[in-house]
Structures are given as structure tokens and as C-alpha cells.
Amino acid sequence: MQIITSIQKMQTESQKWQMADKTCGFVATMGYLHQGHLSLLARAKEENDYSVVSIFVNPLQFAPTEDFAAYPRDQKRDRALCEKHGADYLFIPEISDIYPEGFSSYVTVDGYNQHLCGMSRPDHFRGVTTIVNKLFNICRPDRAYFGQKDIQQLIILRKMTDDLNIPLEICAVPTLRDPDGLAISSRNVYLSDTERKQAPGIYAALLSAQQLIESGERDVARIIENSKEVLASRVPVAQLEYLQIVDGKTLNPLSQVTDSVIIAVAVRMKKARLIDNIILNI
Ligand code: AMP
């Protein structure tokens, strides 16, 4: 595995495999790698000649009040994991190279920011689309792998790629969960023992909505009320940020369940903010 920190060097490498007519699968991460990240890498390896994992804790997607400085980091462990799981390249750029003084170009995707996580994190997705665009230009992958756990991010990145004619395929990878149902996240490390014990109730609340829909219920208000009760009883330590059923493509809130919906939730614990979702195509 090659570890690359220079943007120029990474671009030279990506040119090499393009000239050789080889394909590259790309996994963008903020590090503190876990099984979820590794499932993205496994897909990238399976479907391409080369795989690139990037690690970059992107300051642009954190609000000043958020956990940029405290975000968990362990580069030594991340390097070992990437090596063990067969990544060909690990790209770890410096913040000062990615955002040199005078940096002033941003990518925004209009129309999705008023929904779900955009409500409490108004500048978050502009940070994500800007960095992912830069990473695409540096690594020039044929396929880029993103987790369904961050469904709003995935939908926005698909839209960006379509709208801007970026010549690559965005590939969705299912959410990897701990055996008790909790979606794996780097931020789970913030959870206290009590919070960790209760946290699987977040997924249980989503599953209860899914069950109601599958048994024929179509009234979103009734479904959400039921799920909120599950959440309040199973995860009393959590503060609910949103629990919504939205359109599977536009993310617009719905009053009646349609044939393609996303049931999405965000909660705040003491230190961690956790999100999860279920995609349902009836
Ligand atoms: P992050 O390091 O949190 O920015 O995540 C990097 C990528 O890994 C994103 O595409 C996430 O959606 C994906 N990811 C994070 N957690 C999981 C998970 N539990 N299962 C699958 N993909 C995940």
C-alpha cells in the first residue's frame, strides 16, 4: 500500500492508472476506521483494479460549535487497517494543502439543505460537496463508494455528480450495524455505557415504522407518533432532533407514505449526535 500525502503525487498516480486503462474505486473517509468503512473498501476492491481510501477530517463541514477538534483520530491504526484490508493507496492530505490561504471556491447543491440534517447543520453539505469534489479531481476514480447510513449525503453527492457531469459512478453501500442493531459510526466512541446500552433503540424506532408501513399503514403522522413512543421508551437519554418519513428521491417530508420513502432519524446524546435511516421501496 502506498501512503500519499501530496496532492500532486496523488494526481500523478491517478493519471498512471487512467493511461493504463485501469479502473479505480474510491472511499472518502474522515478516518477512525471501522467495519462500515471497510465494507466500502471491500466493494471498491471487488469492482475495480485499484482502490484508494482517503482520510481527511474536513473542517469545512463542521460548524464552529461542532466536534472538529475532538473528532476521534488514530492514524496509526487506520494505516494498519487499510494495509490489512488491501487498499492500494491511502491518501492523507494536509489541511493547509487542501485549503491554502485564499481558498474561495465552493460547491453547493441547492434544494436539499432545508431537510433532515440540513435543518440543524446549514453549512454541512456545502463542506461535504466541496471536499468530495476536490477529492474526485485529485483521485479521479471511476467509482466512488458511500454509505447509506449518510443517506442525505449520498443523495446530494449523486445529484452533484449528475448535475456537474462528473465522469464517475456513485455506488451506495448498505449500513453496517453492530449485532444489536446500532449503526456503526466513528462517533459511537463518544457514547457513555448507558447511552451505548440504549442506542440500539434508535434502530428499533425505525424498524417499528417499517413494520407499520409493511402492515399497510400509510398515515405518516400516526407512524411517526408510534416510532417516537418507541424511541422515548427505549432511548430516554436521547434528545430527538428529527424523526421523519421523506420522499426517497427529493427528501421532501410526506403526509402519506408513497412507494419510495426514507425513514430517517437524528438524536443527540450528551456528546454524540447519531443518525440512522431505513430506505423502503414498497
Ligand atoms: P465518515 O468517515 O463518517 O465520513 O464516513 C465515510 C464513509 O463511510 C461515508 O460514505 C459513510 O456513509 C460511510 N459509513 C460510515 N458508517 C457506515 C456504516 N455503518 N456502514 C456503511 N457505511 C458507513
XYZ file of N, CA and C in Angstrom, residues 75-228:
462
model
N -4.415 7.645 13.355
C -3.855 7.373 12.026
C -3.069 6.077 11.954
N -2.396 5.768 13.076
C -1.575 4.558 13.061
C -2.467 3.325 12.840
N -3.535 3.289 13.605
C -4.478 2.173 13.486
C -5.140 2.167 12.104
N -5.504 3.341 11.616
C -6.139 3.438 10.290
C -5.213 2.903 9.200
N -3.943 3.279 9.288
C -2.970 2.800 8.283
C -2.899 1.283 8.297
N -2.827 0.728 9.520
C -2.718 -0.731 9.647
C -3.963 -1.415 9.080
N -5.136 -0.831 9.360
C -6.388 -1.427 8.870
C -6.460 -1.387 7.341
N -6.054 -0.253 6.763
C -6.089 -0.141 5.295
C -5.130 -1.147 4.671
N -3.969 -1.269 5.281
C -2.970 -2.222 4.772
C -3.527 -3.643 4.840
N -4.065 -3.976 6.025
C -4.579 -5.332 6.247
C -5.716 -5.668 5.279
N -6.533 -4.667 4.985
C -7.703 -4.926 4.137
C -7.437 -4.629 2.666
N -6.170 -4.439 2.326
C -5.779 -4.471 0.923
C -5.994 -3.211 0.105
N -6.055 -2.041 0.777
C -6.137 -0.798 -0.014
C -4.835 -0.636 -0.794
N -4.935 -0.123 -2.021
C -3.712 0.104 -2.798
C -3.078 1.444 -2.452
N -3.943 2.436 -2.191
C -3.437 3.772 -1.851
C -4.188 4.302 -0.640
N -3.457 4.956 0.238
C -4.072 5.689 1.344
C -3.662 7.141 1.169
N -4.642 8.002 0.943
C -4.367 9.413 0.680
C -4.724 10.226 1.922
N -3.719 10.863 2.497
C -3.933 11.631 3.739
C -3.386 13.053 3.537
N -4.172 13.910 2.909
C -3.651 15.260 2.634
C -3.637 16.141 3.874
N -2.857 17.209 3.782
C -2.795 18.211 4.865
C -3.926 19.232 4.659
N -4.442 19.734 5.768
C -5.492 20.771 5.677
C -4.973 21.980 4.891
N -3.695 22.347 5.156
C -3.156 23.563 4.523
C -2.950 23.377 3.014
N -2.850 22.139 2.548
C -2.764 21.902 1.101
C -4.154 21.885 0.462
N -5.104 21.330 1.184
C -6.471 21.261 0.643
C -7.113 22.658 0.632
N -6.910 23.388 1.718
C -7.468 24.741 1.803
C -6.351 25.753 2.037
N -5.552 26.030 0.995
C -4.473 27.004 1.182
C -5.057 28.406 1.411
N -4.236 29.280 1.899
C -4.715 30.647 2.142
C -5.298 31.218 0.857
N -6.441 31.855 0.975
C -7.062 32.450 -0.206
C -8.055 31.525 -0.889
N -8.178 30.303 -0.390
C -9.156 29.356 -0.975
C -10.553 29.982 -0.924
N -11.261 29.996 -2.048
C -12.573 30.663 -2.016
C -13.594 30.062 -2.991
N -13.395 28.807 -3.377
C -14.348 28.184 -4.304
C -15.120 27.072 -3.596
N -16.425 27.109 -3.740
C -17.265 26.142 -3.030
C -18.278 25.516 -3.984
N -18.687 24.297 -3.669
C -19.715 23.630 -4.469
C -20.964 23.497 -3.594
N -22.099 23.938 -4.121
C -23.347 23.752 -3.362
C -24.388 23.086 -4.254
N -25.191 22.250 -3.647
C -26.309 21.619 -4.346
C -27.573 22.194 -3.718
N -28.292 23.003 -4.474
C -29.495 23.646 -3.913
C -30.638 22.640 -3.796
N -31.524 22.911 -2.843
C -32.790 22.178 -2.816
C -32.852 21.017 -1.835
N -31.762 20.706 -1.184
C -31.787 19.562 -0.257
C -31.430 19.950 1.165
N -31.026 21.189 1.308
C -30.429 21.594 2.575
C -31.440 21.918 3.660
N -32.695 22.166 3.232
C -33.707 22.521 4.235
C -34.246 21.277 4.934
N -33.797 20.086 4.461
C -34.357 18.846 5.003
C -33.405 18.184 6.000
N -33.962 17.318 6.826
C -33.214 16.400 7.698
C -32.023 17.100 8.365
N -30.797 16.600 8.136
C -29.630 17.153 8.840
C -29.356 18.609 8.460
N -29.808 19.016 7.279
C -29.600 20.400 6.842
C -30.265 21.404 7.777
N -31.322 20.959 8.487
C -32.041 21.896 9.374
C -31.153 22.374 10.518
N -30.378 21.440 11.091
C -29.531 21.847 12.228
C -28.079 22.091 11.806
N -27.721 21.672 10.562
C -26.336 21.836 10.105
C -26.357 22.552 8.739
N -26.688 23.845 8.745
C -26.963 24.540 7.487
C -25.791 24.583 6.501
N -24.548 24.571 6.979
C -23.400 24.663 6.055
C -22.716 23.318 5.832
N -23.214 22.284 6.495
C -22.539 20.991 6.477
C -22.366 20.441 5.051
N -23.446 20.416 4.290
C -23.367 19.738 2.985
C -22.550 20.530 1.963
N -22.475 21.844 2.136
C -21.588 22.625 1.269
C -20.137 22.199 1.516
N -19.823 21.925 2.771
C -18.480 21.438 3.102
C -18.222 20.070 2.502
N -19.246 19.213 2.556
C -19.095 17.847 2.025
C -18.931 17.885 0.507
N -19.808 18.613 -0.180
C -19.750 18.610 -1.653
C -18.447 19.261 -2.132
N -17.986 20.259 -1.425
C -16.730 20.914 -1.830
C -15.549 19.954 -1.682
N -15.443 19.294 -0.540
C -14.282 18.400 -0.349
C -14.381 17.179 -1.268
N -15.568 16.626 -1.427
C -15.683 15.418 -2.263
C -15.345 15.763 -3.714
N -15.784 16.945 -4.149
C -15.419 17.385 -5.497
C -13.915 17.493 -5.652
N -13.274 18.075 -4.665
C -11.808 18.202 -4.724
C -11.159 16.811 -4.747
N -11.644 15.926 -3.887
C -11.052 14.577 -3.832
C -11.275 13.833 -5.152
N -12.433 14.051 -5.768
C -12.671 13.440 -7.088
C -11.654 13.958 -8.101
N -11.387 15.255 -8.063
C -10.441 15.838 -9.024
C -9.009 15.377 -8.760
N -8.722 15.061 -7.526
C -7.358 14.622 -7.184
C -7.179 13.127 -7.488
N -8.166 12.315 -7.112
C -8.017 10.850 -7.227
C -8.599 10.297 -8.525
N -9.432 11.078 -9.169
C -10.043 10.692 -10.451
C -10.522 9.236 -10.506
N -11.418 8.869 -9.579
C -11.884 7.474 -9.568
C -12.920 7.210 -10.666
N -13.119 5.927 -10.954
C -14.210 5.520 -11.843
C -15.484 5.283 -11.036
N -15.276 4.812 -9.808
C -16.421 4.571 -8.926
C -16.083 5.117 -7.533
N -17.078 5.750 -6.920
C -16.871 6.250 -5.556
C -17.940 5.623 -4.668
N -17.530 5.141 -3.502
C -18.404 4.340 -2.625
C -18.791 5.157 -1.397
N -20.102 5.243 -1.153
C -20.601 5.980 0.007
C -21.632 5.134 0.743
N -21.704 5.329 2.060
C -22.592 4.519 2.892
C -24.008 5.063 2.904
N -24.981 4.135 2.913
C -26.378 4.553 3.013
C -26.707 5.126 4.391
N -25.817 4.892 5.340
C -26.047 5.470 6.665
C -26.183 6.992 6.569
N -25.372 7.585 5.692
C -25.445 9.037 5.490
C -26.244 9.287 4.211
N -27.541 8.968 4.300
C -28.359 8.918 3.076
C -28.505 10.290 2.418
N -28.607 11.342 3.230
C -28.753 12.678 2.631
C -27.480 13.049 1.868
N -26.342 12.736 2.459
C -25.051 12.975 1.802
C -24.984 12.214 0.469
N -25.401 10.954 0.497
C -25.360 10.119 -0.701
C -26.231 10.716 -1.812
N -27.438 11.142 -1.450
C -28.363 11.695 -2.447
C -27.817 13.010 -3.010
N -27.259 13.834 -2.134
C -26.707 15.122 -2.575
C -25.485 14.901 -3.476
N -24.644 13.934 -3.128
C -23.442 13.677 -3.954
C -23.829 13.104 -5.317
N -24.883 12.288 -5.345
C -25.393 11.777 -6.636
C -25.857 12.920 -7.515
N -26.582 13.847 -6.877
C -27.127 14.994 -7.623
C -25.980 15.852 -8.144
N -24.979 16.090 -7.293
C -23.827 16.889 -7.713
C -23.136 16.248 -8.908
N -22.951 14.930 -8.819
C -22.241 14.209 -9.876
C -23.019 14.275 -11.191
N -24.348 14.121 -11.089
C -25.197 14.225 -12.290
C -25.173 15.646 -12.847
N -25.435 16.600 -11.960
C -25.562 17.996 -12.418
C -24.276 18.507 -13.046
N -23.147 18.113 -12.490
C -21.864 18.656 -12.961
C -21.159 17.718 -13.952
N -21.870 16.667 -14.373
C -21.297 15.720 -15.361
C -19.935 15.194 -14.923
N -19.829 14.844 -13.677
C -18.560 14.283 -13.192
C -18.502 12.829 -13.676
N -17.435 12.463 -14.391
C -17.448 11.160 -15.057
C -17.089 10.000 -14.131
N -17.984 9.705 -13.215
C -17.788 8.548 -12.337
C -19.140 8.059 -11.850
N -19.111 6.882 -11.249
C -20.348 6.285 -10.742
C -20.355 6.375 -9.222
N -21.466 6.856 -8.675
C -21.612 6.868 -7.215
C -22.262 5.545 -6.814
N -21.606 4.788 -5.938
C -22.105 3.472 -5.538
C -22.529 3.498 -4.065
N -23.737 3.027 -3.787
C -24.270 3.026 -2.425
C -23.971 1.693 -1.744
N -23.548 1.757 -0.490
C -23.237 0.542 0.274
C -24.153 0.510 1.513
N -24.814 -0.649 1.757
C -25.745 -0.728 2.902
C -25.078 -0.420 4.248
N -25.874 0.032 5.175
C -25.368 0.384 6.510
C -24.933 -0.858 7.268
N -23.733 -0.821 7.786
C -23.255 -1.928 8.613
C -23.615 -1.637 10.075
N -24.101 -2.662 10.760
C -24.589 -2.473 12.129
C -23.872 -3.398 13.107
N -23.815 -2.979 14.354
C -23.389 -3.894 15.400
C -24.473 -4.955 15.544
N -24.137 -6.121 16.177
C -25.142 -7.193 16.272
C -26.448 -6.738 16.935
N -26.399 -5.747 17.810
C -27.636 -5.290 18.464
C -28.395 -4.255 17.630
N -27.921 -3.962 16.423
C -28.682 -3.084 15.520
C -28.141 -1.672 15.405
N -27.286 -1.253 16.330
C -26.775 0.123 16.263
C -25.913 0.303 15.013
N -26.202 1.338 14.232
C -25.385 1.631 13.049
C -23.975 1.989 13.520
N -22.979 1.353 12.893
C -21.596 1.612 13.308
C -21.214 3.020 12.864
N -20.562 3.746 13.772
C -20.137 5.121 13.462
C -18.892 5.445 14.272
N -18.011 6.258 13.689
C -16.821 6.691 14.436
C -17.244 7.407 15.720
N -18.399 8.051 15.660
C -18.848 8.837 16.829
C -19.425 7.969 17.948
N -19.622 6.661 17.709
C -20.127 5.801 18.785
C -19.162 5.764 19.963
N -17.906 6.112 19.711
C -16.899 6.120 20.768
C -17.228 7.177 21.841
N -18.044 8.154 21.466
C -18.441 9.203 22.424
C -19.480 8.713 23.437
N -20.093 7.552 23.172
C -21.240 7.144 23.989
C -20.823 6.643 25.365
N -21.553 7.071 26.381
C -21.337 6.516 27.726
C -21.918 5.097 27.741
N -21.642 4.355 28.797
C -22.159 2.982 28.882
C -23.690 2.951 28.770
N -24.325 3.857 29.516
C -25.794 3.899 29.492
C -26.287 4.235 28.094
N -25.659 5.240 27.473
C -26.090 5.638 26.128
C -25.906 4.484 25.140
N -24.755 3.791 25.256
C -24.489 2.683 24.322
C -25.525 1.571 24.490
N -25.913 1.327 25.767
C -26.910 0.270 26.025
C -28.250 0.622 25.388
N -28.598 1.902 25.458
C -29.918 2.317 24.944
C -29.918 2.531 23.422
N -28.735 2.843 22.854
C -28.658 3.311 21.457
C -29.306 2.387 20.415
N -29.301 1.046 20.591
C -29.985 0.207 19.592
C -31.471 0.544 19.446
N -32.037 1.203 20.439
C -33.442 1.632 20.371
C -33.700 2.612 19.237
N -32.635 3.271 18.747
C -32.793 4.207 17.613
C -33.227 3.417 16.373
N -32.532 2.312 16.155
C -32.879 1.454 15.004
C -34.241 0.795 15.238
N -34.508 0.428 16.494
C -35.798 -0.198 16.813
C -36.952 0.753 16.462
N -36.750 2.046 16.694
C -37.802 3.022 16.360
C -38.029 3.058 14.851
N -36.935 2.962 14.078
C -37.074 2.945 12.613
C -37.773 1.664 12.162
N -37.385 0.545 12.795
C -37.989 -0.741 12.417
C -39.486 -0.766 12.721
N -39.873 -0.106 13.819
C -41.304 -0.116 14.156
C -42.082 0.664 13.095
N -41.470 1.729 12.556
C -42.121 2.472 11.461
C -42.213 1.575 10.219
N -41.140 0.874 9.951
C -41.127 -0.020 8.781
C -42.226 -1.083 8.902
N -42.342 -1.645 10.129
C -43.347 -2.693 10.326
C -44.764 -2.165 10.101
N -45.014 -0.950 10.627
C -46.354 -0.369 10.441
C -46.657 -0.165 8.964
N -45.659 0.338 8.236
C -45.848 0.575 6.790
C -46.095 -0.761 6.081
N -45.308 -1.759 6.458
C -45.462 -3.062 5.796
C -46.808 -3.721 6.144
N -47.380 -3.317 7.293
C -48.691 -3.894 7.618
C -49.825 -3.057 7.024
N -49.470 -2.036 6.240
C -50.500 -1.325 5.480
C -50.761 0.108 5.902
N -50.195 0.535 7.034
C -50.428 1.921 7.490
C -49.769 2.902 6.518
N -50.484 3.963 6.158
C -49.944 4.940 5.209
C -49.916 6.362 5.784
N -50.525 6.548 6.963
C -50.598 7.886 7.539
C -49.299 8.193 8.299
N -48.533 9.134 7.746
C -47.194 9.390 8.295
C -47.255 9.867 9.751
N -48.210 10.726 10.070
C -48.295 11.256 11.440
C -48.468 10.124 12.455
N -49.343 9.154 12.102
C -49.568 8.030 13.031
C -48.312 7.166 13.169
N -47.646 6.945 12.042
C -46.438 6.097 12.075
C -45.353 6.770 12.923
N -45.189 8.070 12.718
C -44.136 8.806 13.433
C -44.448 8.859 14.928
N -45.719 9.050 15.249
C -46.103 9.100 16.666
C -45.724 7.785 17.355
N -46.020 6.683 16.682
C -45.685 5.360 17.230
C -44.164 5.212 17.408
N -43.399 5.638 16.388
C -41.939 5.494 16.465
C -41.345 6.375 17.551
N -41.927 7.554 17.711
C -41.428 8.455 18.764
C -41.634 7.833 20.143
